Amino acid sequence: MSDELIQIETPFAFNEENQREFDELIGRYPIKEAAMLPTLHLAQRQAGYITPAVMKHVAELLEVTVMKVKDVVTFYPMFFEEPVGEYVIRVCHTLPCALRDCKVVLDHLKAKLDTDIASETNLAKGTTADGKFTLMKVECLASCDVAPVIMINDDLYKNLTAEKVDEILDNL
Amino acid sequence: MVEERRILYEHLDVPDINTFDVFRQYDGYTRFEKAIAEYQPEEIAQMVKDSGLKGRGGAGFSTGEKWSFVPRDIEPRYLCCNADESEPGTFSNRYVLEKNPHLLIEGILICCYAMGIETTYVYIRGEFTLGKKMLDAAIKEAYEKGYLGKDVRGTGLNIDIYTHPGAGAYICGEETGLIESLEGKRGQPRNKPPFPAVQGVFMKPTVVQNVETLCNLPFIVGNGVEWYTEMGPTYADTRFDPPKPDANTGTKLYCISGDVNEPGVYELDLGLTCSELIEVAGGLRGEEVKAVIPGGSSAPILTHYELDTRLDFTSLTLAKSMLGSGGIIVMNETRNIVDCLLNIMKFYAHESCGQCTPCRWGTPWVRDIVQRIADGDGRKDTITRPKFGVAENGRWGDTGETEEIYEDLDLLESVANNIANVDTMTWNTICVFGIAVSWPAVSYMRKFRPEFEAAIREGKLVTLPVAEATVPPEENYAYQQRFIPKEFADL
């Protein structure tokens, strides 16, 4: 992807606080490219998702090609290339959670939010009409002792049942 | 009943143990101080080697031996702490990071001192936001107290620790995948050799250790090698003459989940049996054990015939399975093994990094076969073998014996074995992800074949009683070469 081919509507730049954090980050590594993942996390936190403008800015900061940034963004499931809801709900559905009925939790969330489950290539499918929630299935969240678990943005919720899910969503 | 022996987890539940002052009250950083005051770096490395500590991340490779491969004349050297805990069924590192991060820092400090390392990267999986926050706070405190940074405690050592967030890829738990990811690339594992000990992160010598392995170091230094080796069995490796001791020393953070009454992390000496562990975890939830996964989802499954298997590195390797990261998942009689395998194969199909063709195409193929069987569309066929004999009309001729074959099961085994062959232990992929896929696929299918056959025959998932669903050990190659090793002292 050469730079001319990217449609950039609004350019992206770090705000002052994030720029400070980035300056601190970059000093940790002997090569700039190594700061890729933390920088993308930082950018995603500010912009909501990784737009072409974000990729271009990150590429300039790390002195790599835009293609290289795109390469990394497409590899990792935690980076979104489409807009997501205000709350991203990640439902674990790997074996230990499946043995503890995570399907009940997932079906309940689907019915309650009236949405499908997002796929990695189609996040809009799992986003509610009001843009508040995005529902997605993820692999093991490493909390199998308190299964079934979900993560809403940065917080983990444990030992879930349909009633507990209601309570959590009401308190958001 | 086996007693828990809490060493790494001893002070886990102490309030505010995540702060420097409280950690200090419980001997915090005294082990590191002892290391720098009483021992030379080489002596520490030798102690770790003598302790028989094996890496707790999955491969179970001797930590001391790994350190000995690191060339000490190439600068700089790095330490990568692997906190990318993503193996289904494993959750012990999360608690260390969230509750007792200073213990990890102390372990890192000892490793850095022993190996002459100045920079450490802690690769934390992206979902561990709380763990990263706690560790970052602890690191900041350690800098303030002078245990990190320039000239640590006036010894002239410079040690820095940085946390590095992952972004949700399972493969970054593989050591070279982790290194690639740390360098800001896709987390696709590298060819080995060169091993990370020689050319790792930024192409410099790198020690990659799991959180739990590093947390063992303060106790080895603090209490001595003899104290440490008393815990856990030491076996005799009879391939050598005289037999070489094969140590399984120390405690292990066993993570147990699934159908038990009290799932959680239990710190126990290595070498207890599977049924003992289930008992420690509050007993089985249900009537009967159907199957146990002994070391995270990539480990071959154990049947109810194998519950006497000891959960340590050597015994499980000899039982054709592995301790891996110590994530034990128990399944009771109500579980359908086809369904469980489908869940795991979906995981691997999703997490394959796509670098090697056999894995990229093989994992979705295996998943699709299992999906087909689970949906009731499993392929079967009847074949007629020509056979001469007395036919129905009383004359010699082709008696045409008809046999029902389960085409999909043969296909499943063939595809899985072409990603990585479980019998010869050779893989057609760069990293061991290949074997992590075919191990469960083939072992579930071989050991619970009646249940797979029933699903194909009946056209739907059928959960058979445990005795019927399991292939008994005497008759089947699924359990080949299995034997329980003897302890060294017995020989």
CSV table of N, CA and C in Angstrom, one decimal, chain B residues 175-278:
chain,number,residue,atom,x,y,z
B,175,GLU,N,8.2,-19.2,22.2
B,175,GLU,CA,9.3,-18.3,22.5
B,175,GLU,C,9.8,-17.5,21.4
B,176,THR,N,9.9,-18.1,20.2
B,176,THR,CA,10.4,-17.2,19.0
B,176,THR,C,9.3,-16.4,18.5
B,177,GLY,N,8.0,-16.8,18.6
B,177,GLY,CA,6.9,-16.0,18.2
B,177,GLY,C,6.8,-14.8,19.1
B,178,LEU,N,7.1,-15.0,20.4
B,178,LEU,CA,7.1,-13.9,21.4
B,178,LEU,C,8.2,-12.9,21.0
B,179,ILE,N,9.4,-13.4,20.6
B,179,ILE,CA,10.5,-12.5,20.2
B,179,ILE,C,10.1,-11.7,19.0
B,180,GLU,N,9.6,-12.3,18.0
B,180,GLU,CA,9.1,-11.6,16.8
B,180,GLU,C,8.1,-10.5,17.1
B,181,SER,N,7.2,-10.9,18.0
B,181,SER,CA,6.1,-9.9,18.4
B,181,SER,C,6.7,-8.8,19.1
B,182,LEU,N,7.7,-9.1,20.0
B,182,LEU,CA,8.4,-8.1,20.8
B,182,LEU,C,9.2,-7.1,19.9
B,183,GLU,N,9.6,-7.6,18.7
B,183,GLU,CA,10.3,-6.7,17.8
B,183,GLU,C,9.4,-5.9,16.9
B,184,GLY,N,8.1,-6.1,17.2
B,184,GLY,CA,7.1,-5.2,16.5
B,184,GLY,C,6.7,-5.8,15.2
B,185,LYS,N,6.7,-7.1,15.1
B,185,LYS,CA,6.3,-7.8,13.8
B,185,LYS,C,5.1,-8.7,14.1
B,186,ARG,N,4.7,-9.4,13.1
B,186,ARG,CA,3.7,-10.5,13.3
B,186,ARG,C,4.3,-11.6,14.1
B,187,GLY,N,3.6,-12.2,15.0
B,187,GLY,CA,4.2,-13.1,15.9
B,187,GLY,C,4.4,-14.5,15.3
B,188,GLN,N,5.1,-14.6,14.2
B,188,GLN,CA,5.3,-15.8,13.6
B,188,GLN,C,6.6,-16.5,14.0
B,189,PRO,N,6.6,-17.7,14.5
B,189,PRO,CA,7.8,-18.3,15.1
B,189,PRO,C,8.9,-18.4,14.1
B,190,ARG,N,10.1,-18.4,14.6
B,190,ARG,CA,11.3,-18.5,13.8
B,190,ARG,C,11.8,-19.9,13.7
B,191,ASN,N,12.6,-20.2,12.7
B,191,ASN,CA,13.2,-21.5,12.6
B,191,ASN,C,14.3,-21.6,13.7
B,192,LYS,N,14.4,-22.8,14.2
B,192,LYS,CA,15.5,-23.0,15.2
B,192,LYS,C,16.3,-24.2,14.7
B,193,PRO,N,17.6,-24.2,14.9
B,193,PRO,CA,18.4,-23.1,15.3
B,193,PRO,C,18.5,-22.0,14.3
B,194,PRO,N,19.1,-20.8,14.7
B,194,PRO,CA,19.7,-20.5,16.0
B,194,PRO,C,18.6,-20.4,17.1
B,195,PHE,N,18.9,-20.9,18.3
B,195,PHE,CA,18.0,-20.8,19.4
B,195,PHE,C,18.1,-19.4,20.0
B,196,PRO,N,17.0,-19.0,20.7
B,196,PRO,CA,17.0,-17.7,21.3
B,196,PRO,C,18.2,-17.5,22.3
B,197,ALA,N,18.7,-18.5,22.9
B,197,ALA,CA,19.9,-18.4,23.8
B,197,ALA,C,21.1,-17.8,23.1
B,198,VAL,N,21.2,-18.0,21.8
B,198,VAL,CA,22.3,-17.5,21.0
B,198,VAL,C,21.9,-16.2,20.2
B,199,GLN,N,20.7,-16.3,19.5
B,199,GLN,CA,20.2,-15.2,18.7
B,199,GLN,C,18.8,-15.0,19.0
B,200,GLY,N,18.4,-14.2,19.9
B,200,GLY,CA,17.0,-14.0,20.3
B,200,GLY,C,16.5,-12.7,19.9
B,201,VAL,N,16.0,-11.9,20.9
B,201,VAL,CA,15.5,-10.6,20.6
B,201,VAL,C,16.5,-9.7,20.1
B,202,PHE,N,16.3,-8.9,19.1
B,202,PHE,CA,17.2,-8.0,18.4
B,202,PHE,C,18.5,-8.8,18.0
B,203,MET,N,18.3,-10.1,17.8
B,203,MET,CA,19.4,-10.9,17.3
B,203,MET,C,20.6,-11.0,18.4
B,204,LYS,N,20.2,-10.8,19.6
B,204,LYS,CA,21.2,-10.9,20.7
B,204,LYS,C,20.8,-12.1,21.6
B,205,PRO,N,21.8,-12.6,22.3
B,205,PRO,CA,21.5,-13.7,23.2
B,205,PRO,C,20.4,-13.4,24.2
B,206,THR,N,19.4,-14.3,24.3
B,206,THR,CA,18.2,-14.0,25.0
B,206,THR,C,17.8,-15.2,25.9
B,207,VAL,N,17.4,-14.9,27.1
B,207,VAL,CA,16.9,-16.0,28.0
B,207,VAL,C,15.4,-15.7,28.0
B,208,VAL,N,14.6,-16.8,27.6
B,208,VAL,CA,13.1,-16.6,27.7
B,208,VAL,C,12.6,-17.6,28.8
B,209,GLN,N,12.0,-17.0,29.8
B,209,GLN,CA,11.5,-17.8,30.9
B,209,GLN,C,10.1,-17.4,31.2
B,210,ASN,N,9.3,-18.5,31.7
B,210,ASN,CA,8.0,-18.3,32.1
B,210,ASN,C,7.9,-17.5,33.5
B,211,VAL,N,6.8,-16.9,33.8
B,211,VAL,CA,6.7,-16.2,35.1
B,211,VAL,C,6.9,-17.2,36.2
B,212,GLU,N,6.3,-18.4,36.2
B,212,GLU,CA,6.4,-19.3,37.3
B,212,GLU,C,7.9,-19.8,37.5
B,213,THR,N,8.6,-20.0,36.4
B,213,THR,CA,10.0,-20.4,36.5
B,213,THR,C,10.8,-19.3,37.2
B,214,LEU,N,10.6,-18.1,36.9
B,214,LEU,CA,11.4,-17.0,37.5
B,214,LEU,C,11.0,-16.8,39.0
B,215,CYS,N,9.7,-17.1,39.3
B,215,CYS,CA,9.3,-16.9,40.7
B,215,CYS,C,9.9,-18.0,41.6
B,216,ASN,N,10.4,-19.1,41.0
B,216,ASN,CA,11.0,-20.2,41.8
B,216,ASN,C,12.4,-19.7,42.2
B,217,LEU,N,13.0,-18.8,41.5
B,217,LEU,CA,14.5,-18.5,41.7
B,217,LEU,C,14.7,-17.9,43.1
B,218,PRO,N,13.9,-17.0,43.6
B,218,PRO,CA,14.2,-16.5,45.0
B,218,PRO,C,14.2,-17.6,46.0
B,219,PHE,N,13.4,-18.6,45.9
B,219,PHE,CA,13.3,-19.6,46.9
B,219,PHE,C,14.5,-20.6,46.8
B,220,ILE,N,15.0,-20.8,45.5
B,220,ILE,CA,16.2,-21.6,45.4
B,220,ILE,C,17.4,-21.0,46.0
B,221,VAL,N,17.5,-19.7,45.8
B,221,VAL,CA,18.6,-18.9,46.4
B,221,VAL,C,18.4,-18.8,47.9
B,222,GLY,N,17.2,-18.5,48.3
B,222,GLY,CA,17.0,-18.2,49.7
B,222,GLY,C,17.1,-19.5,50.6
B,223,ASN,N,16.6,-20.6,50.1
B,223,ASN,CA,16.5,-21.8,51.0
B,223,ASN,C,17.6,-22.8,50.6
B,224,GLY,N,18.2,-22.6,49.5
B,224,GLY,CA,19.3,-23.6,49.1
B,224,GLY,C,18.8,-24.7,48.2
B,225,VAL,N,19.8,-25.3,47.5
B,225,VAL,CA,19.5,-26.3,46.5
B,225,VAL,C,18.9,-27.6,47.2
B,226,GLU,N,19.5,-27.9,48.4
B,226,GLU,CA,19.1,-29.1,49.0
B,226,GLU,C,17.6,-29.1,49.4
B,227,TRP,N,17.3,-28.0,50.0
B,227,TRP,CA,15.8,-27.8,50.4
B,227,TRP,C,15.0,-28.0,49.2
B,228,TYR,N,15.4,-27.4,48.0
B,228,TYR,CA,14.5,-27.5,46.9
B,228,TYR,C,14.4,-28.9,46.3
B,229,THR,N,15.5,-29.6,46.2
B,229,THR,CA,15.5,-30.9,45.6
B,229,THR,C,14.8,-31.9,46.4
B,230,GLU,N,14.5,-31.6,47.7
B,230,GLU,CA,13.7,-32.6,48.5
B,230,GLU,C,12.3,-32.7,48.0
B,231,MET,N,11.8,-31.7,47.3
B,231,MET,CA,10.4,-31.7,46.9
B,231,MET,C,10.4,-32.3,45.5
B,232,GLY,N,9.4,-33.2,45.3
B,232,GLY,CA,9.2,-33.8,44.0
B,232,GLY,C,10.1,-35.0,43.8
B,233,PRO,N,9.7,-35.9,42.9
B,233,PRO,CA,10.5,-37.1,42.6
B,233,PRO,C,11.7,-36.9,41.7
B,234,THR,N,12.7,-37.7,41.8
B,234,THR,CA,13.8,-37.7,40.9
B,234,THR,C,13.9,-39.1,40.3
B,235,TYR,N,13.8,-39.2,39.0
B,235,TYR,CA,13.7,-40.6,38.4
B,235,TYR,C,15.1,-40.9,37.8
B,236,ALA,N,15.2,-42.2,37.4
B,236,ALA,CA,16.5,-42.6,36.8
B,236,ALA,C,16.3,-42.7,35.3
B,237,ASP,N,17.1,-42.0,34.6
B,237,ASP,CA,17.0,-42.1,33.1
B,237,ASP,C,18.0,-43.2,32.7
B,238,THR,N,17.4,-44.4,32.4
B,238,THR,CA,18.2,-45.6,32.2
B,238,THR,C,18.7,-45.6,30.8
B,239,ARG,N,18.5,-44.6,30.0
B,239,ARG,CA,19.2,-44.6,28.7
B,239,ARG,C,20.7,-44.3,28.9
B,240,PHE,N,21.0,-43.8,30.0
B,240,PHE,CA,22.5,-43.6,30.3
B,240,PHE,C,23.0,-44.7,31.2
B,241,ASP,N,24.3,-44.9,31.2
B,241,ASP,CA,24.9,-45.9,32.0
B,241,ASP,C,26.1,-45.3,32.7
B,242,PRO,N,26.1,-45.1,34.0
B,242,PRO,CA,25.0,-45.4,35.0
B,242,PRO,C,23.8,-44.5,34.8
B,243,PRO,N,22.6,-44.9,35.3
B,243,PRO,CA,21.4,-44.1,35.1
B,243,PRO,C,21.6,-42.7,35.6
B,244,LYS,N,21.1,-41.8,34.7
B,244,LYS,CA,21.3,-40.3,35.1
B,244,LYS,C,20.1,-39.9,35.8
B,245,PRO,N,20.2,-39.1,36.9
B,245,PRO,CA,19.0,-38.6,37.6
B,245,PRO,C,18.2,-37.7,36.7
B,246,ASP,N,16.9,-37.9,36.7
B,246,ASP,CA,16.0,-37.0,35.9
B,246,ASP,C,15.1,-36.3,37.0
B,247,ALA,N,15.5,-35.1,37.2
B,247,ALA,CA,14.8,-34.4,38.4
B,247,ALA,C,13.5,-33.8,38.0
B,248,ASN,N,12.5,-33.9,38.8
B,248,ASN,CA,11.2,-33.2,38.7
B,248,ASN,C,11.0,-32.5,40.0
B,249,THR,N,12.0,-31.6,40.3
B,249,THR,CA,12.0,-31.0,41.6
B,249,THR,C,11.1,-29.8,41.7
B,250,GLY,N,10.8,-29.5,43.0
B,250,GLY,CA,10.0,-28.3,43.3
B,250,GLY,C,8.5,-28.5,43.3
B,251,THR,N,7.8,-27.4,43.4
B,251,THR,CA,6.4,-27.4,43.4
B,251,THR,C,5.9,-26.9,42.1
B,252,LYS,N,4.6,-27.2,41.8
B,252,LYS,CA,4.0,-26.8,40.5
B,252,LYS,C,2.7,-26.1,40.9
B,253,LEU,N,2.4,-25.0,40.2
B,253,LEU,CA,1.1,-24.4,40.3
B,253,LEU,C,0.2,-25.1,39.4
B,254,TYR,N,-0.5,-26.1,39.9
B,254,TYR,CA,-1.5,-26.9,39.1
B,254,TYR,C,-2.8,-26.1,39.0
B,255,CYS,N,-3.2,-25.8,37.8
B,255,CYS,CA,-4.4,-25.1,37.5
B,255,CYS,C,-5.5,-26.2,37.2
B,256,ILE,N,-6.5,-26.3,38.0
B,256,ILE,CA,-7.5,-27.3,37.7
B,256,ILE,C,-8.8,-26.7,37.4
B,257,SER,N,-9.5,-27.1,36.3
B,257,SER,CA,-10.8,-26.5,35.9
B,257,SER,C,-11.6,-27.6,35.3
B,258,GLY,N,-12.8,-27.2,34.9
B,258,GLY,CA,-13.8,-28.2,34.4
B,258,GLY,C,-14.6,-28.8,35.5
B,259,ASP,N,-14.8,-30.1,35.4
B,259,ASP,CA,-15.8,-30.8,36.3
B,259,ASP,C,-15.2,-31.2,37.6
B,260,VAL,N,-14.7,-30.2,38.4
B,260,VAL,CA,-14.4,-30.5,39.8
B,260,VAL,C,-15.1,-29.5,40.7
B,261,ASN,N,-15.2,-29.8,42.0
B,261,ASN,CA,-16.1,-29.0,42.8
B,261,ASN,C,-15.4,-27.7,43.2
B,262,GLU,N,-14.1,-27.7,43.3
B,262,GLU,CA,-13.4,-26.4,43.7
B,262,GLU,C,-12.2,-26.2,42.7
B,263,PRO,N,-12.6,-25.7,41.5
B,263,PRO,CA,-11.5,-25.4,40.6
B,263,PRO,C,-10.6,-24.2,41.1
B,264,GLY,N,-9.4,-24.2,40.7
B,264,GLY,CA,-8.5,-23.2,41.1
B,264,GLY,C,-7.0,-23.6,40.9
B,265,VAL,N,-6.2,-22.8,41.5
B,265,VAL,CA,-4.7,-23.1,41.5
B,265,VAL,C,-4.3,-23.7,42.8
B,266,TYR,N,-3.7,-24.9,42.7
B,266,TYR,CA,-3.2,-25.6,43.9
B,266,TYR,C,-1.7,-25.8,43.7
B,267,GLU,N,-0.9,-25.3,44.7
B,267,GLU,CA,0.5,-25.5,44.6
B,267,GLU,C,0.9,-26.7,45.4
B,268,LEU,N,1.4,-27.7,44.7
B,268,LEU,CA,1.7,-29.0,45.2
B,268,LEU,C,3.0,-29.5,44.7
B,269,ASP,N,3.7,-30.4,45.4
B,269,ASP,CA,4.9,-31.0,45.0
B,269,ASP,C,4.6,-31.7,43.6
B,270,LEU,N,5.6,-31.6,42.7
B,270,LEU,CA,5.4,-32.4,41.5
B,270,LEU,C,5.3,-33.9,41.8
B,271,GLY,N,4.6,-34.6,41.0
B,271,GLY,CA,4.6,-36.1,41.1
B,271,GLY,C,3.4,-36.7,41.8
B,272,LEU,N,2.4,-35.9,42.1
B,272,LEU,CA,1.2,-36.5,42.6
B,272,LEU,C,0.4,-37.1,41.5
B,273,THR,N,-0.5,-38.0,41.8
B,273,THR,CA,-1.3,-38.6,40.7
B,273,THR,C,-2.5,-37.8,40.3
B,274,CYS,N,-3.0,-38.1,39.2
B,274,CYS,CA,-4.2,-37.4,38.6
B,274,CYS,C,-5.4,-37.5,39.6
B,275,SER,N,-5.6,-38.7,40.1
B,275,SER,CA,-6.8,-38.8,41.0
B,275,SER,C,-6.6,-38.1,42.3
B,276,GLU,N,-5.3,-38.0,42.8
B,276,GLU,CA,-5.0,-37.3,44.0
B,276,GLU,C,-5.3,-35.8,43.8
B,277,LEU,N,-5.0,-35.3,42.6
B,277,LEU,CA,-5.2,-33.9,42.4
B,277,LEU,C,-6.7,-33.6,42.3
B,278,ILE,N,-7.5,-34.5,41.7
B,278,ILE,CA,-8.9,-34.2,41.7
B,278,ILE,C,-9.5,-34.2,43.1
